[in-house]
Coordinates of C-alpha atoms (C1' of nucleotides) in Angstrom, one line a residue:
Chain A
M1 CA 281.6 97.5 179.9
A2 CA 281.8 100.5 182.2
R3 CA 282.2 103.8 180.6
K4 CA 285.0 106.1 181.6
S5 CA 284.1 109.7 181.9
G6 CA 285.6 113.0 183.0
S7 CA 288.0 115.6 181.5
H8 CA 291.6 114.8 181.1
A9 CA 292.7 117.3 178.6
E10 CA 295.7 118.5 180.5
I11 CA 297.2 115.1 180.6
T12 CA 295.8 113.4 177.5
G13 CA 297.1 116.1 175.1
P14 CA 300.7 115.6 175.9
R15 CA 300.2 111.8 176.1
V16 CA 298.8 111.8 172.5
R17 CA 301.8 113.7 171.2
A18 CA 304.3 111.5 173.1
A19 CA 302.6 108.3 171.9
A20 CA 302.5 109.6 168.3
L21 CA 306.2 110.5 168.5
R22 CA 307.1 107.0 169.7
L23 CA 304.9 105.1 167.4
F24 CA 305.7 107.1 164.3
A25 CA 309.4 106.6 165.0
R26 CA 309.1 102.9 165.6
Q27 CA 306.6 101.9 162.8
G28 CA 306.4 104.9 160.5
Y29 CA 303.6 107.4 160.0
A30 CA 301.7 105.4 157.3
A31 CA 301.9 102.2 159.3
V32 CA 300.4 103.7 162.5
S33 CA 296.6 103.8 162.6
M34 CA 294.6 106.2 164.7
R35 CA 293.2 103.1 166.4
S36 CA 296.6 101.8 167.5
L37 CA 297.6 105.3 168.6
A38 CA 294.5 105.6 170.7
A39 CA 295.2 102.2 172.3
E40 CA 298.7 103.4 173.2
V41 CA 297.2 106.4 174.9
G42 CA 294.4 104.4 176.5
V43 CA 291.4 106.1 174.9
Q44 CA 289.1 105.2 172.0
A45 CA 290.0 106.4 168.5
G46 CA 287.4 109.1 168.3
A47 CA 288.7 110.8 171.3
L48 CA 292.0 111.7 169.5
Y49 CA 290.1 114.2 167.4
A50 CA 289.7 116.4 170.4
Y51 CA 293.4 117.0 170.1
T52 CA 294.2 117.1 166.4
P53 CA 291.9 117.9 163.4
D54 CA 293.5 115.0 161.6
K55 CA 296.5 112.6 161.4
Q56 CA 298.5 114.8 159.1
S57 CA 298.3 117.8 161.5
L58 CA 299.6 115.5 164.2
L59 CA 302.7 114.7 162.2
F60 CA 303.3 118.3 161.1
D61 CA 302.9 119.6 164.6
L62 CA 305.5 117.1 165.9
L63 CA 308.0 118.0 163.3
K64 CA 307.4 121.8 163.6
A65 CA 307.8 121.7 167.3
H66 CA 311.0 119.7 167.0
M67 CA 312.6 122.1 164.5
D68 CA 311.5 125.2 166.6
E69 CA 313.1 123.7 169.7
L70 CA 316.3 122.8 167.8
L71 CA 316.7 126.3 166.5
A72 CA 315.8 127.9 169.8
A73 CA 318.2 125.7 171.7
W74 CA 321.1 126.5 169.3
A75 CA 320.3 130.2 169.6
E76 CA 320.7 130.0 173.3
A77 CA 323.7 127.7 173.4
P78 CA 327.1 129.1 174.3
K79 CA 329.2 129.4 171.2
G80 CA 332.6 130.8 171.7
A81 CA 334.2 133.6 169.8
D82 CA 336.3 132.3 166.9
P83 CA 335.2 129.9 164.1
L84 CA 337.1 126.9 165.6
A85 CA 335.4 127.3 169.0
R86 CA 332.0 127.8 167.3
L87 CA 332.5 124.7 165.2
E88 CA 333.3 122.7 168.3
A89 CA 330.2 124.1 170.1
F90 CA 328.0 123.2 167.1
T91 CA 329.4 119.7 166.9
R92 CA 328.8 118.9 170.6
F93 CA 325.5 120.7 170.6
H94 CA 324.2 118.8 167.6
I95 CA 325.2 115.4 169.0
R96 CA 323.9 116.1 172.5
F97 CA 320.5 117.6 171.3
N98 CA 319.8 114.9 168.8
L99 CA 320.7 112.1 171.2
E100 CA 318.2 113.5 173.7
R101 CA 315.4 113.4 171.1
A102 CA 316.2 110.4 169.0
D103 CA 312.6 109.7 168.0
A104 CA 312.0 113.3 166.8
V105 CA 315.2 113.3 164.8
F106 CA 314.3 110.0 163.2
I107 CA 310.9 111.2 162.2
S108 CA 312.2 114.5 161.0
Y109 CA 314.1 112.9 158.2
M110 CA 312.1 109.7 157.6
E111 CA 308.6 111.2 157.4
L112 CA 309.2 114.3 155.3
R113 CA 307.7 112.6 152.3
N114 CA 304.5 112.0 154.2
L115 CA 304.0 115.7 154.7
E116 CA 301.6 117.5 152.4
P117 CA 303.4 120.0 150.1
A118 CA 302.7 123.1 152.2
N119 CA 303.8 121.4 155.4
F120 CA 306.9 120.0 153.7
R121 CA 308.0 123.4 152.6
A122 CA 307.6 124.8 156.1
I123 CA 309.8 122.1 157.6
E124 CA 312.4 122.3 154.9
A125 CA 312.7 126.1 155.5
L126 CA 313.4 125.5 159.1
R127 CA 315.9 122.8 158.3
G128 CA 317.6 125.3 155.9
S129 CA 317.9 127.9 158.6
Y130 CA 319.7 125.4 160.8
E131 CA 322.1 124.3 158.1
A132 CA 322.8 128.0 157.4
E133 CA 324.1 128.3 161.0
L134 CA 326.8 125.7 160.3
E135 CA 327.6 127.0 156.9
A136 CA 328.2 130.5 158.3
I137 CA 330.7 129.1 160.8
L138 CA 332.5 127.2 158.0
Q139 CA 332.5 130.3 155.8
A140 CA 333.9 132.5 158.6
G141 CA 336.7 130.0 159.3
Q142 CA 337.4 129.8 155.6
D143 CA 337.6 133.6 155.2
E144 CA 339.9 133.8 158.2
G145 CA 342.1 131.2 156.8
V146 CA 341.8 128.8 159.8
F147 CA 339.7 126.2 157.9
A148 CA 340.5 124.6 154.5
V149 CA 337.0 123.9 153.2
P150 CA 336.8 124.0 149.4
D151 CA 333.0 123.9 149.3
T152 CA 331.2 125.1 152.4
K153 CA 327.8 124.0 151.2
L154 CA 328.9 120.4 150.7
A155 CA 330.9 120.4 153.9
T156 CA 327.8 121.6 155.7
L157 CA 325.7 118.7 154.4
A158 CA 328.5 116.2 154.9
L159 CA 329.1 117.2 158.5
I160 CA 325.4 117.3 159.5
A161 CA 324.9 113.8 157.9
M162 CA 327.9 112.5 159.8
L163 CA 326.8 114.0 163.1
T164 CA 323.1 113.0 162.8
G165 CA 324.1 109.5 162.0
V166 CA 325.0 109.0 165.6
T167 CA 321.4 108.6 166.5
T168 CA 321.1 105.5 164.3
W169 CA 323.6 103.5 166.3
Y170 CA 324.0 105.1 169.7
R171 CA 322.6 103.1 172.6
E172 CA 322.4 104.2 176.2
G173 CA 324.6 102.1 178.5
G174 CA 326.9 101.0 175.6
R175 CA 330.7 101.1 175.3
L176 CA 330.8 104.9 175.1
S177 CA 329.2 107.8 177.0
R178 CA 327.6 110.7 175.1
S179 CA 330.6 112.8 176.1
D180 CA 333.0 110.2 174.7
V181 CA 331.1 110.2 171.4
G182 CA 331.1 114.0 171.3
Q183 CA 334.9 114.0 171.8
I184 CA 335.6 111.4 169.1
Y185 CA 333.3 113.1 166.5
W186 CA 334.8 116.5 167.3
D187 CA 338.2 115.1 166.6
M188 CA 337.0 113.9 163.1
V189 CA 335.1 117.2 162.4
R190 CA 338.1 119.3 163.3
K191 CA 340.4 117.3 161.1
A192 CA 337.9 117.2 158.2
V193 CA 337.8 121.0 157.9
G194 CA 341.5 121.2 158.0
A195 CA 341.8 122.9 161.4
Chain B
M1 CA 310.3 78.5 131.6
A2 CA 307.7 77.9 128.9
R3 CA 306.2 80.9 127.2
K4 CA 302.5 81.1 127.0
S5 CA 300.6 82.9 124.4
G6 CA 299.6 86.3 125.7
S7 CA 302.2 86.2 128.5
H8 CA 304.6 89.0 129.3
A9 CA 306.5 87.5 132.2
E10 CA 309.9 88.5 130.8
I11 CA 309.1 92.2 130.7
T12 CA 306.5 92.4 133.5
G13 CA 308.6 90.9 136.2
P14 CA 311.4 93.5 135.9
R15 CA 308.7 96.2 135.5
V16 CA 307.1 95.2 138.8
R17 CA 310.4 95.4 140.6
A18 CA 311.4 98.7 139.0
A19 CA 308.0 100.2 139.8
A20 CA 308.1 99.0 143.4
L21 CA 311.6 100.4 143.9
R22 CA 310.5 103.8 142.6
L23 CA 307.2 104.0 144.5
F24 CA 308.6 102.6 147.8
A25 CA 311.3 105.2 147.6
R26 CA 309.0 108.1 146.8
Q27 CA 306.0 107.3 149.1
G28 CA 307.3 104.7 151.5
Y29 CA 306.5 101.0 151.7
A30 CA 303.4 101.3 153.9
A31 CA 301.9 104.1 151.8
V32 CA 302.1 102.2 148.6
S33 CA 299.1 99.9 147.8
M34 CA 299.3 96.9 145.6
R35 CA 296.6 98.6 143.5
S36 CA 298.8 101.7 142.9
L37 CA 301.8 99.5 142.2
A38 CA 299.7 97.6 139.6
A39 CA 298.5 100.8 138.1
E40 CA 302.1 102.0 137.7
V41 CA 303.0 98.7 136.0
G42 CA 299.9 98.8 133.8
V43 CA 298.2 95.6 135.1
Q44 CA 295.5 94.8 137.6
A45 CA 296.4 94.2 141.2
G46 CA 295.8 90.5 141.1
A47 CA 298.4 90.0 138.4
L48 CA 301.2 91.1 140.8
Y49 CA 300.8 87.9 142.7
A50 CA 302.3 86.0 139.8
Y51 CA 305.6 87.7 140.6
T52 CA 305.6 87.9 144.4
P53 CA 303.9 85.8 147.1
D54 CA 303.1 89.0 149.0
K55 CA 304.1 92.6 149.5
Q56 CA 306.6 91.9 152.2
S57 CA 308.6 89.5 149.9
L58 CA 308.7 92.2 147.3
L59 CA 310.3 94.6 149.7
F60 CA 312.7 92.0 151.1
D61 CA 313.8 90.9 147.6
L62 CA 314.6 94.5 146.6
L63 CA 316.7 95.1 149.6
K64 CA 318.4 91.7 149.4
A65 CA 319.3 92.2 145.8
H66 CA 320.6 95.7 146.5
M67 CA 322.9 94.6 149.3
D68 CA 324.1 91.6 147.2
E69 CA 325.0 93.8 144.3
L70 CA 326.7 96.3 146.6
L71 CA 328.9 93.7 148.1
A72 CA 329.6 92.1 144.7
A73 CA 330.5 95.4 143.1
W74 CA 332.9 96.3 145.9
A75 CA 334.5 92.8 145.7
E76 CA 335.3 93.4 142.1
A77 CA 336.3 97.0 142.3
P78 CA 340.0 98.0 141.9
K79 CA 341.3 98.9 145.3
G80 CA 345.0 99.8 145.4
A81 CA 347.6 98.4 147.6
D82 CA 348.1 100.5 150.7
P83 CA 345.4 101.7 153.2
L84 CA 345.3 105.3 151.8
A85 CA 344.7 104.1 148.2
R86 CA 342.1 101.6 149.5
L87 CA 340.3 104.3 151.5
E88 CA 340.2 106.5 148.4
A89 CA 338.9 103.7 146.3
F90 CA 336.2 102.9 148.9
T91 CA 335.1 106.6 149.1
R92 CA 334.8 107.0 145.4
F93 CA 333.2 103.6 145.0
H94 CA 330.6 104.2 147.7
I95 CA 329.5 107.6 146.3
R96 CA 329.4 106.4 142.7
F97 CA 327.5 103.2 143.4
N98 CA 325.0 104.9 145.7
L99 CA 324.3 107.7 143.3
E100 CA 323.6 105.2 140.6
R101 CA 321.0 103.6 142.8
A102 CA 319.5 106.4 144.8
D103 CA 316.1 104.7 145.2
A104 CA 317.5 101.4 146.5
V105 CA 319.8 103.2 148.9
F106 CA 316.9 105.3 150.2
I107 CA 314.8 102.2 150.8
S108 CA 317.6 100.4 152.4
Y109 CA 317.8 102.9 155.1
M110 CA 314.1 103.9 155.4
E111 CA 312.3 100.7 155.2
L112 CA 314.3 98.4 157.5
R113 CA 311.6 98.8 160.2
N114 CA 309.0 97.5 157.8
L115 CA 310.8 94.2 157.4
E116 CA 309.7 91.2 159.4
P117 CA 312.2 90.2 162.0
A118 CA 313.9 87.4 160.1
N119 CA 314.2 89.5 156.9
F120 CA 315.5 92.4 159.0
R121 CA 318.3 90.3 160.4
A122 CA 319.3 89.1 157.0
I123 CA 319.7 92.6 155.6
E124 CA 321.5 93.8 158.8
A125 CA 324.0 91.0 158.4
L126 CA 324.8 92.1 154.8
R127 CA 325.1 95.7 155.9
G128 CA 327.5 94.6 158.7
S129 CA 329.7 92.8 156.1
Y130 CA 329.9 96.0 154.1
E131 CA 330.8 98.1 157.1
A132 CA 333.5 95.6 158.0
E133 CA 335.2 96.2 154.7
L134 CA 335.7 99.9 155.5
E135 CA 336.6 99.2 159.1
A136 CA 339.4 96.8 158.0
I137 CA 340.9 99.5 155.8
L138 CA 340.8 102.0 158.7
Q139 CA 342.3 99.4 161.1
A140 CA 345.1 98.6 158.6
G141 CA 345.9 102.3 158.2
Q142 CA 345.9 102.8 161.9
D143 CA 348.2 99.8 162.5
E144 CA 350.6 101.0 159.8
G145 CA 350.6 104.5 161.4
V146 CA 349.4 106.3 158.3
F147 CA 345.9 107.1 159.8
A148 CA 345.1 108.7 163.1
V149 CA 341.7 107.1 164.0
P150 CA 341.1 106.8 167.7
D151 CA 338.0 104.5 167.3
T152 CA 337.8 102.6 164.0
K153 CA 334.2 101.4 164.7
L154 CA 332.9 104.9 165.2
A155 CA 334.9 106.3 162.3
T156 CA 333.4 103.6 160.0
L157 CA 329.9 104.6 160.9
A158 CA 330.6 108.3 160.7
L159 CA 332.2 108.0 157.3
I160 CA 329.5 105.8 155.8
A161 CA 326.8 108.2 157.2
M162 CA 328.6 111.1 155.6
L163 CA 329.1 109.5 152.2
T164 CA 325.6 108.0 152.0
G165 CA 324.2 111.4 152.8
V166 CA 325.2 112.5 149.3
T167 CA 322.2 110.7 147.9
T168 CA 319.8 112.9 149.9
W169 CA 320.8 116.1 148.2
Y170 CA 322.6 115.3 144.9
R171 CA 320.6 116.2 141.8
E172 CA 321.7 115.3 138.3
G173 CA 322.5 118.4 136.2
G174 CA 323.2 120.5 139.3
R175 CA 326.2 122.6 140.2
L176 CA 328.6 119.7 140.6
S177 CA 329.3 116.5 138.6
R178 CA 329.5 113.1 140.4
S179 CA 333.2 113.3 139.9
D180 CA 333.4 116.7 141.5
V181 CA 331.5 115.4 144.5
G182 CA 333.8 112.4 144.8
Q183 CA 336.8 114.6 144.8
I184 CA 335.4 117.0 147.5
Y185 CA 334.3 114.2 149.7
W186 CA 337.6 112.3 149.3
D187 CA 339.3 115.5 150.5
M188 CA 337.2 115.5 153.6
V189 CA 337.5 111.8 154.3
R190 CA 341.3 111.9 153.9
K191 CA 341.6 114.8 156.4
A192 CA 339.1 113.2 158.8
V193 CA 341.3 110.1 159.3
G194 CA 344.4 112.2 159.7
A195 CA 346.1 111.1 156.5
Chain C
dG1 C1' 299.7 85.6 132.6
dT2 C1' 296.1 88.6 133.2
dC3 C1' 291.5 89.6 133.9
dT4 C1' 287.1 90.4 136.8
dA5 C1' 285.0 89.8 141.0
dT6 C1' 285.1 89.1 145.7
dA7 C1' 286.2 87.6 150.7
dT8 C1' 287.5 89.8 154.8
dG9 C1' 288.9 93.2 157.4
dA10 C1' 291.1 97.9 158.6
dC11 C1' 291.3 102.6 157.6
dG12 C1' 290.3 107.9 158.7
dA13 C1' 286.9 110.5 160.3
dT14 C1' 282.2 111.9 162.2
dA15 C1' 277.6 111.8 165.0
dG16 C1' 275.3 111.8 169.0
dA17 C1' 274.8 110.1 174.0
dC18 C1' 276.4 111.3 178.5
Chain D
dG1 C1' 286.3 114.9 176.9
dT2 C1' 285.3 110.4 176.0
dC3 C1' 282.3 106.9 174.8
dT4 C1' 279.8 103.7 171.3
dA5 C1' 278.5 103.1 166.8
dT6 C1' 278.9 103.8 162.1
dC7 C1' 279.7 105.7 157.3
dG8 C1' 282.2 105.3 153.1
dT9 C1' 286.4 103.9 151.4
dC10 C1' 290.4 101.3 150.9
dA11 C1' 293.6 97.5 152.0
dT12 C1' 295.8 92.6 151.0
dA13 C1' 295.0 88.6 149.0
dT14 C1' 292.4 84.8 146.5
dA15 C1' 289.2 82.3 143.0
dG16 C1' 288.0 81.1 138.6
dA17 C1' 287.3 82.5 133.6
dC18 C1' 289.9 83.0 129.4

DNA sequence: GTCTATATGACGATAGAC
DNA sequence: GTCTATCGTCATATAGAC
């Protein structure tokens, strides 16, 4: 069979990451072999090692990049002045961002246990930073008397679980648009915090 | 079932299922080998095949048993008369039941993609039955005018995601008792549905 | 029912050709 | 950068002894 040759680093690198994201989300990290990943990209298995030192690094890099992008996107998002406006901004931001990256979101909470300890700690720290953003909003609203949240830590975890859950059932072209979903969830979030 | 000299079926069978539940939850179905499962039980790998025809059946049986027990437990739970009382009963039941079976709950959400298609459909049908229980409560409350839930289907999914999320962070002996958690979440659920 | 031993194949990762 | 080929290990599952 004829050999292929030539350099394709500029296109193959992103293709490896995109294929890994898709396959890890669909089948799980442990169930995806380097051979099947290579087949998805259209190269032989050995060629993947020009782009990652090993399989574990590939998983970690995907999760790290996702969390970095999440934090950066929230840092740049318009947020409003008062706690109520900030909570609405966070709600709509979280749903919109996560729906745009369903595969990465799925992996970020399904494959944590497949990270080596040091990698796990790094991702957990980034997740904690993101949760702290929501908790600060809830705490500010509580301090100002506009929210009624008896336990801001629990409320943070409860709301993020509720909002992230959208990615498990939302399907493009279904009954509701993303904006419809954002509106309905914002209604529930606002009521849940007593605003 | 006749006992054989030297047999331990009565204790080994449950031990296999318990070990599989624990290991699948901690490491993931694909990452657990029959060898490591056997080691956890204290037998050789070949002996496991006296209790399951294959690894896939082991996973399916665990998930099926969990869903059956969930539905049976809810069917027998005290529920109250009006929608508000029923919603409170559901909230506290769901948290309590899931915290008692954190491993099974974890697997039920994480390993669905590792089920063969027919097995997947069976588990999804059971999950749908459980969700329908909550949706019926929300619909009844909406019809009677005691809830303000614009979309009962979305509210069902949102509330279950929120409540199930407890299993991802709750640790025995932490700051809050199970009953504390139930109270705090019920407060949020009640507000979220506008009651 | 559990053991030892094994059939059969896939796994992650590397070496060297081009 | 990608190929072919391969190393050493591990996987699921089965066979036959006791």
